[in-house]
mmCIF file of C-alpha atoms and ligand atoms in Angstrom:
data_model
loop_
_atom_site.group_PDB
_atom_site.id
_atom_site.type_symbol
_atom_site.label_atom_id
_atom_site.label_comp_id
_atom_site.label_asym_id
_atom_site.label_seq_id
_atom_site.Cartn_x
_atom_site.Cartn_y
_atom_site.Cartn_z
ATOM 1 C CA MET A 534 -61.655 148.387 -198.322
ATOM 2 C CA LEU A 535 -61.023 149.679 -194.809
ATOM 3 C CA GLN A 536 -60.760 146.771 -192.113
ATOM 4 C CA SER A 537 -63.796 148.950 -190.581
ATOM 5 C CA SER A 538 -65.817 148.751 -193.560
ATOM 6 C CA LYS A 539 -64.907 144.779 -193.843
ATOM 7 C CA ILE A 540 -65.972 144.352 -190.089
ATOM 8 C CA PHE A 541 -69.190 145.984 -191.067
ATOM 9 C CA LEU A 542 -70.345 144.140 -193.592
ATOM 10 C CA GLU A 543 -69.137 140.910 -191.937
ATOM 11 C CA LYS A 544 -71.559 141.974 -188.949
ATOM 12 C CA THR A 545 -74.555 143.013 -191.151
ATOM 13 C CA GLU A 546 -74.103 139.723 -193.256
ATOM 14 C CA GLU A 547 -73.569 141.682 -196.322
ATOM 15 C CA LYS A 548 -76.834 143.755 -195.599
ATOM 16 C CA LYS A 549 -75.815 147.373 -196.662
ATOM 17 C CA PRO A 550 -77.177 150.214 -195.821
ATOM 18 C CA SER A 551 -78.479 153.176 -198.323
ATOM 19 C CA ILE A 552 -78.519 156.387 -196.065
ATOM 20 C CA GLY A 553 -76.512 156.907 -192.818
ATOM 21 C CA VAL A 554 -77.527 159.577 -190.003
ATOM 22 C CA ILE A 555 -74.973 161.008 -187.555
ATOM 23 C CA LEU A 556 -76.663 162.448 -184.544
ATOM 24 C CA GLY A 557 -75.188 165.468 -182.694
ATOM 25 C CA SER A 558 -74.809 166.374 -178.825
ATOM 26 C CA GLY A 559 -77.933 165.276 -177.051
ATOM 27 C CA LEU A 560 -79.773 163.122 -179.746
ATOM 28 C CA THR A 561 -80.075 159.496 -178.556
ATOM 29 C CA LYS A 562 -83.388 158.268 -179.786
ATOM 30 C CA PHE A 563 -83.134 157.316 -183.650
ATOM 31 C CA PHE A 564 -84.630 154.271 -183.506
ATOM 32 C CA GLU A 565 -87.056 152.379 -182.116
ATOM 33 C CA GLU A 566 -86.082 148.868 -180.527
ATOM 34 C CA LYS A 567 -88.308 147.028 -183.173
ATOM 35 C CA ASP A 568 -86.330 148.695 -186.164
ATOM 36 C CA ILE A 569 -83.082 147.973 -185.002
ATOM 37 C CA ILE A 570 -80.740 144.794 -186.860
ATOM 38 C CA ILE A 571 -77.406 145.262 -185.458
ATOM 39 C CA THR A 572 -75.438 147.561 -182.729
ATOM 40 C CA ILE A 573 -71.969 147.801 -183.494
ATOM 41 C CA PRO A 574 -69.742 149.787 -180.716
ATOM 42 C CA TYR A 575 -66.918 152.231 -182.559
ATOM 43 C CA ASN A 576 -64.543 149.901 -180.535
ATOM 44 C CA ASP A 577 -65.014 147.054 -182.762
ATOM 45 C CA LEU A 578 -64.642 149.268 -185.584
ATOM 46 C CA PRO A 579 -60.526 149.892 -186.173
ATOM 47 C CA GLY A 580 -59.985 153.487 -186.958
ATOM 48 C CA PHE A 581 -63.282 154.989 -185.534
ATOM 49 C CA PRO A 582 -62.521 157.273 -182.688
ATOM 50 C CA GLN A 583 -63.847 156.632 -179.352
ATOM 51 C CA PRO A 584 -66.195 160.249 -178.450
ATOM 52 C CA THR A 585 -65.195 161.563 -175.046
ATOM 53 C CA VAL A 586 -68.040 163.872 -174.734
ATOM 54 C CA LYS A 587 -71.343 163.653 -172.549
ATOM 55 C CA GLY A 588 -74.434 163.171 -174.835
ATOM 56 C CA HIS A 589 -72.322 161.068 -177.180
ATOM 57 C CA SER A 590 -72.192 157.286 -176.953
ATOM 58 C CA GLY A 591 -70.034 155.414 -179.767
ATOM 59 C CA LYS A 592 -71.599 152.878 -181.150
ATOM 60 C CA LEU A 593 -73.238 152.762 -184.889
ATOM 61 C CA ILE A 594 -76.644 151.249 -185.198
ATOM 62 C CA PHE A 595 -78.006 149.540 -188.334
ATOM 63 C CA GLY A 596 -81.731 148.794 -188.957
ATOM 64 C CA SER A 597 -84.487 149.516 -191.070
ATOM 65 C CA ILE A 598 -86.422 152.977 -191.394
ATOM 66 C CA ASN A 599 -89.406 152.869 -194.172
ATOM 67 C CA ASN A 600 -88.353 149.916 -196.117
ATOM 68 C CA TYR A 601 -84.672 151.738 -196.023
ATOM 69 C CA ASN A 602 -81.510 150.100 -194.499
ATOM 70 C CA VAL A 603 -80.517 152.984 -192.366
ATOM 71 C CA VAL A 604 -76.894 152.982 -190.269
ATOM 72 C CA CYS A 605 -76.883 155.710 -187.612
ATOM 73 C CA MET A 606 -73.470 156.751 -186.117
ATOM 74 C CA TYR A 607 -74.597 157.437 -181.927
ATOM 75 C CA GLY A 608 -72.031 159.783 -181.200
ATOM 76 C CA ARG A 609 -69.557 161.600 -182.881
ATOM 77 C CA SER A 610 -65.742 162.948 -182.277
ATOM 78 C CA HIS A 611 -64.396 166.263 -182.803
ATOM 79 C CA ILE A 612 -61.000 168.021 -183.239
ATOM 80 C CA TYR A 613 -61.417 169.594 -179.924
ATOM 81 C CA GLU A 614 -60.861 166.211 -178.552
ATOM 82 C CA GLY A 615 -57.750 165.962 -179.361
ATOM 83 C CA HIS A 616 -58.067 163.740 -181.884
ATOM 84 C CA ASP A 617 -55.631 163.639 -185.557
ATOM 85 C CA PRO A 618 -58.108 165.363 -187.704
ATOM 86 C CA GLN A 619 -57.736 162.871 -190.216
ATOM 87 C CA THR A 620 -59.000 159.965 -188.389
ATOM 88 C CA LEU A 621 -62.763 161.738 -188.504
ATOM 89 C CA ALA A 622 -62.449 160.550 -191.842
ATOM 90 C CA ILE A 623 -62.782 156.756 -190.983
ATOM 91 C CA PRO A 624 -65.994 156.711 -190.162
ATOM 92 C CA ILE A 625 -67.472 158.905 -193.077
ATOM 93 C CA ARG A 626 -65.416 156.794 -195.488
ATOM 94 C CA THR A 627 -66.994 153.741 -193.930
ATOM 95 C CA LEU A 628 -70.382 154.765 -194.341
ATOM 96 C CA LYS A 629 -69.529 155.430 -198.312
ATOM 97 C CA GLU A 630 -67.714 152.285 -198.690
ATOM 98 C CA VAL A 631 -70.558 149.945 -196.769
ATOM 99 C CA GLY A 632 -73.438 150.965 -199.406
ATOM 100 C CA CYS A 633 -74.067 154.940 -198.466
ATOM 101 C CA ASP A 634 -75.784 157.293 -200.913
ATOM 102 C CA LEU A 635 -76.911 159.683 -198.600
ATOM 103 C CA LEU A 636 -75.787 160.921 -195.316
ATOM 104 C CA ILE A 637 -78.092 163.302 -192.825
ATOM 105 C CA ILE A 638 -75.975 165.071 -190.679
ATOM 106 C CA THR A 639 -76.925 166.741 -187.107
ATOM 107 C CA ASN A 640 -75.286 169.061 -184.276
ATOM 108 C CA ALA A 641 -76.117 171.556 -181.993
ATOM 109 C CA ALA A 642 -75.102 175.047 -182.828
ATOM 110 C CA GLY A 643 -75.531 178.700 -181.320
ATOM 111 C CA SER A 644 -77.479 181.458 -183.632
ATOM 112 C CA LEU A 645 -75.841 184.278 -184.741
ATOM 113 C CA ASN A 646 -79.022 185.442 -186.176
ATOM 114 C CA SER A 647 -81.659 187.011 -184.164
ATOM 115 C CA GLU A 648 -84.278 185.760 -186.395
ATOM 116 C CA ILE A 649 -83.381 182.127 -185.702
ATOM 117 C CA PRO A 650 -84.051 181.841 -182.143
ATOM 118 C CA PRO A 651 -83.128 178.495 -179.904
ATOM 119 C CA GLY A 652 -85.443 175.750 -180.519
ATOM 120 C CA SER A 653 -85.298 176.163 -184.128
ATOM 121 C CA LEU A 654 -84.012 173.719 -186.869
ATOM 122 C CA MET A 655 -81.572 174.955 -189.061
ATOM 123 C CA ASN A 656 -81.208 173.301 -192.982
ATOM 124 C CA ILE A 657 -77.083 173.872 -193.777
ATOM 125 C CA THR A 658 -77.382 175.830 -197.244
ATOM 126 C CA ASP A 659 -73.250 176.067 -196.962
ATOM 127 C CA HIS A 660 -70.446 176.540 -194.330
ATOM 128 C CA ILE A 661 -67.739 178.680 -193.029
ATOM 129 C CA ASN A 662 -64.596 176.779 -192.000
ATOM 130 C CA TRP A 663 -63.268 179.057 -189.561
ATOM 131 C CA SER A 664 -61.773 175.824 -187.100
ATOM 132 C CA GLY A 665 -58.151 176.115 -188.493
ATOM 133 C CA PHE A 666 -58.414 172.575 -189.544
ATOM 134 C CA ASN A 667 -58.894 170.425 -192.508
ATOM 135 C CA PRO A 668 -59.106 166.247 -192.266
ATOM 136 C CA LEU A 669 -57.824 166.158 -195.978
ATOM 137 C CA ILE A 670 -54.471 167.281 -194.865
ATOM 138 C CA GLY A 671 -51.760 164.967 -195.447
ATOM 139 C CA ASP A 672 -51.453 162.514 -197.794
ATOM 140 C CA ASN A 673 -54.444 162.245 -200.266
ATOM 141 C CA LYS A 674 -56.341 158.859 -200.666
ATOM 142 C CA GLU A 675 -56.815 158.883 -204.298
ATOM 143 C CA ASN A 676 -58.966 155.718 -204.427
ATOM 144 C CA PHE A 677 -61.543 157.947 -201.895
ATOM 145 C CA GLY A 678 -61.413 161.371 -204.207
ATOM 146 C CA PRO A 679 -58.987 163.850 -205.784
ATOM 147 C CA ARG A 680 -56.526 165.898 -204.248
ATOM 148 C CA PHE A 681 -58.456 169.138 -204.650
ATOM 149 C CA ASN A 682 -61.711 168.849 -204.276
ATOM 150 C CA ASP A 683 -65.122 170.939 -205.409
ATOM 151 C CA MET A 684 -67.113 172.067 -202.642
ATOM 152 C CA SER A 685 -69.570 174.250 -204.275
ATOM 153 C CA ASN A 686 -72.353 171.658 -203.645
ATOM 154 C CA ALA A 687 -71.106 170.755 -199.957
ATOM 155 C CA TYR A 688 -74.571 170.624 -199.184
ATOM 156 C CA ASP A 689 -76.079 168.767 -201.924
ATOM 157 C CA LYS A 690 -78.399 170.631 -203.206
ATOM 158 C CA TYR A 691 -80.990 168.404 -204.753
ATOM 159 C CA TYR A 692 -81.579 166.794 -201.079
ATOM 160 C CA ARG A 693 -81.529 170.102 -199.260
ATOM 161 C CA GLN A 694 -84.479 171.090 -201.580
ATOM 162 C CA GLN A 695 -86.718 168.046 -200.998
ATOM 163 C CA LEU A 696 -85.719 168.316 -197.303
ATOM 164 C CA SER A 697 -87.158 171.847 -197.273
ATOM 165 C CA GLU A 698 -90.537 170.835 -199.053
ATOM 166 C CA LEU A 699 -91.080 168.149 -196.848
ATOM 167 C CA ALA A 700 -90.658 170.393 -193.627
ATOM 168 C CA GLN A 701 -93.069 172.615 -195.291
ATOM 169 C CA SER A 702 -95.734 169.668 -195.970
ATOM 170 C CA ILE A 703 -95.590 168.674 -192.074
ATOM 171 C CA ASN A 704 -95.667 172.171 -191.107
ATOM 172 C CA GLN A 705 -92.057 171.806 -189.224
ATOM 173 C CA LYS A 706 -90.779 175.488 -189.690
ATOM 174 C CA LEU A 707 -87.050 174.587 -190.792
ATOM 175 C CA PHE A 708 -84.775 177.725 -191.233
ATOM 176 C CA GLU A 709 -81.953 178.110 -193.622
ATOM 177 C CA GLY A 710 -78.764 179.524 -193.037
ATOM 178 C CA VAL A 711 -74.763 178.865 -193.395
ATOM 179 C CA TYR A 712 -72.974 177.169 -190.452
ATOM 180 C CA CYS A 713 -69.560 178.611 -189.028
ATOM 181 C CA MET A 714 -67.289 176.172 -187.503
ATOM 182 C CA TYR A 715 -65.308 176.871 -184.502
ATOM 183 C CA SER A 716 -62.794 174.800 -183.390
ATOM 184 C CA GLY A 717 -63.717 174.755 -179.244
ATOM 185 C CA PRO A 718 -63.686 173.676 -176.738
ATOM 186 C CA SER A 719 -64.068 176.863 -175.259
ATOM 187 C CA PHE A 720 -67.273 179.185 -176.986
ATOM 188 C CA GLU A 721 -66.572 181.737 -178.929
ATOM 189 C CA THR A 722 -66.130 185.148 -177.532
ATOM 190 C CA PRO A 723 -68.735 187.922 -178.197
ATOM 191 C CA ALA A 724 -66.091 189.775 -180.744
ATOM 192 C CA GLU A 725 -65.654 186.410 -182.730
ATOM 193 C CA ILE A 726 -69.336 186.039 -182.996
ATOM 194 C CA ASN A 727 -69.380 189.918 -184.378
ATOM 195 C CA ALA A 728 -66.547 188.911 -186.653
ATOM 196 C CA LEU A 729 -68.717 185.388 -187.899
ATOM 197 C CA LYS A 730 -71.704 187.370 -188.752
ATOM 198 C CA THR A 731 -70.377 189.827 -190.432
ATOM 199 C CA ILE A 732 -68.858 187.232 -192.873
ATOM 200 C CA GLY A 733 -71.728 185.865 -193.314
ATOM 201 C CA GLY A 734 -72.615 182.944 -190.625
ATOM 202 C CA ASP A 735 -76.313 182.122 -189.223
ATOM 203 C CA ALA A 736 -74.988 179.713 -186.695
ATOM 204 C CA VAL A 737 -71.504 178.381 -184.932
ATOM 205 C CA GLY A 738 -71.001 174.774 -183.661
ATOM 206 C CA MET A 739 -67.844 172.663 -183.574
ATOM 207 C CA SER A 740 -68.592 170.034 -185.736
ATOM 208 C CA THR A 741 -69.750 169.124 -189.136
ATOM 209 C CA VAL A 742 -67.369 170.591 -191.490
ATOM 210 C CA PRO A 743 -64.702 168.182 -190.782
ATOM 211 C CA GLU A 744 -67.448 165.345 -191.860
ATOM 212 C CA VAL A 745 -68.596 167.282 -194.529
ATOM 213 C CA ILE A 746 -65.240 167.979 -196.301
ATOM 214 C CA VAL A 747 -65.076 163.972 -196.003
ATOM 215 C CA ALA A 748 -67.832 163.070 -197.487
ATOM 216 C CA ASN A 749 -68.046 165.614 -200.349
ATOM 217 C CA HIS A 750 -64.190 163.977 -200.928
ATOM 218 C CA CYS A 751 -65.554 160.999 -201.742
ATOM 219 C CA SER A 752 -68.469 161.717 -203.634
ATOM 220 C CA LEU A 753 -71.119 160.947 -200.631
ATOM 221 C CA PRO A 754 -74.371 163.558 -201.019
ATOM 222 C CA THR A 755 -74.781 165.436 -197.493
ATOM 223 C CA ILE A 756 -77.400 167.713 -196.053
ATOM 224 C CA ALA A 757 -77.095 168.749 -192.490
ATOM 225 C CA ILE A 758 -79.388 170.322 -190.218
ATOM 226 C CA SER A 759 -78.758 172.066 -186.668
ATOM 227 C CA ILE A 760 -80.727 172.083 -184.169
ATOM 228 C CA ILE A 761 -80.322 175.686 -182.124
ATOM 229 C CA THR A 762 -80.097 175.350 -178.578
ATOM 230 C CA ASN A 763 -78.762 179.421 -178.009
ATOM 231 C CA TYR A 764 -78.000 182.609 -178.994
ATOM 232 C CA ALA A 765 -74.231 182.673 -179.562
ATOM 233 C CA ALA A 766 -71.912 184.283 -177.489
ATOM 234 C CA GLY A 767 -72.426 188.030 -176.743
ATOM 235 C CA LEU A 768 -76.143 187.583 -178.246
ATOM 236 C CA SER A 769 -77.474 187.209 -174.921
ATOM 237 C CA ASN A 770 -77.237 187.606 -171.276
ATOM 238 C CA THR A 771 -77.268 183.880 -170.385
ATOM 239 C CA PRO A 772 -73.599 182.442 -170.217
ATOM 240 C CA LEU A 773 -73.138 179.445 -172.383
ATOM 241 C CA SER A 774 -72.878 175.906 -171.321
ATOM 242 C CA HIS A 775 -72.388 172.256 -172.335
ATOM 243 C CA LYS A 776 -75.783 171.520 -170.063
ATOM 244 C CA GLU A 777 -77.896 173.862 -171.948
ATOM 245 C CA THR A 778 -76.569 172.607 -175.114
ATOM 246 C CA LEU A 779 -77.620 169.111 -173.884
ATOM 247 C CA GLU A 780 -81.071 170.405 -172.460
ATOM 248 C CA GLN A 781 -81.874 172.171 -175.433
ATOM 249 C CA ALA A 782 -80.992 169.787 -177.981
ATOM 250 C CA ALA A 783 -83.459 167.139 -176.114
ATOM 251 C CA LEU A 784 -86.214 169.719 -176.400
ATOM 252 C CA ALA A 785 -86.072 169.805 -179.757
ATOM 253 C CA GLU A 786 -84.989 166.065 -180.236
ATOM 254 C CA ASN A 787 -88.810 164.722 -181.584
ATOM 255 C CA ASN A 788 -88.931 167.352 -183.965
ATOM 256 C CA ILE A 789 -85.573 166.890 -185.472
ATOM 257 C CA LEU A 790 -85.801 163.123 -185.529
ATOM 258 C CA SER A 791 -89.286 163.085 -187.299
ATOM 259 C CA LEU A 792 -88.475 165.405 -190.066
ATOM 260 C CA ILE A 793 -85.732 162.829 -190.515
ATOM 261 C CA LYS A 794 -87.690 159.893 -190.385
ATOM 262 C CA ASN A 795 -90.529 161.621 -192.532
ATOM 263 C CA PHE A 796 -87.750 162.847 -194.569
ATOM 264 C CA ILE A 797 -86.581 158.961 -195.495
ATOM 265 C CA LYS A 798 -90.164 157.982 -196.125
ATOM 266 C CA VAL A 799 -89.924 160.193 -199.130
ATOM 267 C CA VAL A 800 -86.898 160.838 -200.352
ATOM 268 C CA LYS A 801 -86.114 160.293 -203.731
ATOM 269 C CA PHE A 802 -82.798 159.221 -204.396
ATOM 270 C CA ASP A 803 -80.612 160.763 -207.778
ATOM 271 C CA ASP A 804 -79.933 156.943 -208.880
ATOM 272 C CA PRO A 805 -83.104 156.171 -209.175
ATOM 273 C CA SER A 806 -82.495 152.278 -208.601
ATOM 274 C CA ARG A 807 -82.121 152.756 -205.183
ATOM 275 C CA ASN A 808 -85.227 154.336 -204.607
ATOM 276 C CA ASN A 809 -88.097 151.874 -202.853
HETATM 277 N N1 HPA B 1698 -70.782 177.652 -179.838
HETATM 278 C C1 HPA B 1698 -70.632 176.999 -180.707
HETATM 279 N N2 HPA B 1698 -70.971 175.662 -180.437
HETATM 280 C C2 HPA B 1698 -71.955 175.574 -180.150
HETATM 281 C C3 HPA B 1698 -72.964 176.481 -179.725
HETATM 282 C C4 HPA B 1698 -72.368 177.761 -179.244
HETATM 283 O O1 HPA B 1698 -73.016 178.597 -178.912
HETATM 284 N N3 HPA B 1698 -74.231 176.003 -179.285
HETATM 285 C C5 HPA B 1698 -74.104 174.532 -179.209
HETATM 286 N N4 HPA B 1698 -72.930 174.135 -179.669
#
């Protein structure tokens, strides 16, 4: 077991989460104070990269949502921060080892699709890894998964469909689409955006894909939701900025967090013994 997993379980006194959540840029308000069991700074967890980007604090919060124990990563690291891509595997493998059966990832993304405007939420159906990186490059850790792992259900259909049905039932508009990862930190050029549109993308961002690859490798079912914060480069006249990303993410924060919390209320695990 990873050192970080052992320390996590010591701190929670062996209480295990069923669900992991990763909060993307600008999202800060997942747990209410009364639902928090314990907060663990990434500094206390060996191998957890420390985020350096505004809008990403570095702590794990373990708490309770609708009778499920949930662990939430407040802030994540990105390849553009200069981390070795393999280090992005540690937090995800820790979530798996401490007991999560489902991972819910959020991110901020630019839209490539004129029908998906800023402010929208998008249920990611698949991805295109245009980052040039893969966090599994290097020695394979056989105890987590095989050298060549299948990615044909990377955004788990069983849970993804439940999310879509729930969104419909609470009148939360939820688009579906393909997320493209670009390494950043510069935003894309209009020519790059044209290329991504042409090859089938609906949104573009600088995160999520490494985490989804690692989660699939260690058989941790995953879904991911983008907050669309802007039209991508060349699709509107507004210059792109991180300030805009944070502002727009904050506007959609209530929508995405209430979607996730409602989802946690109704989700049916594929292992029925996990259902409340
Ligand atoms: N491109 C890449 N990442 C992003 C964008 C974008 O337009 N918006 C928010 N994150």
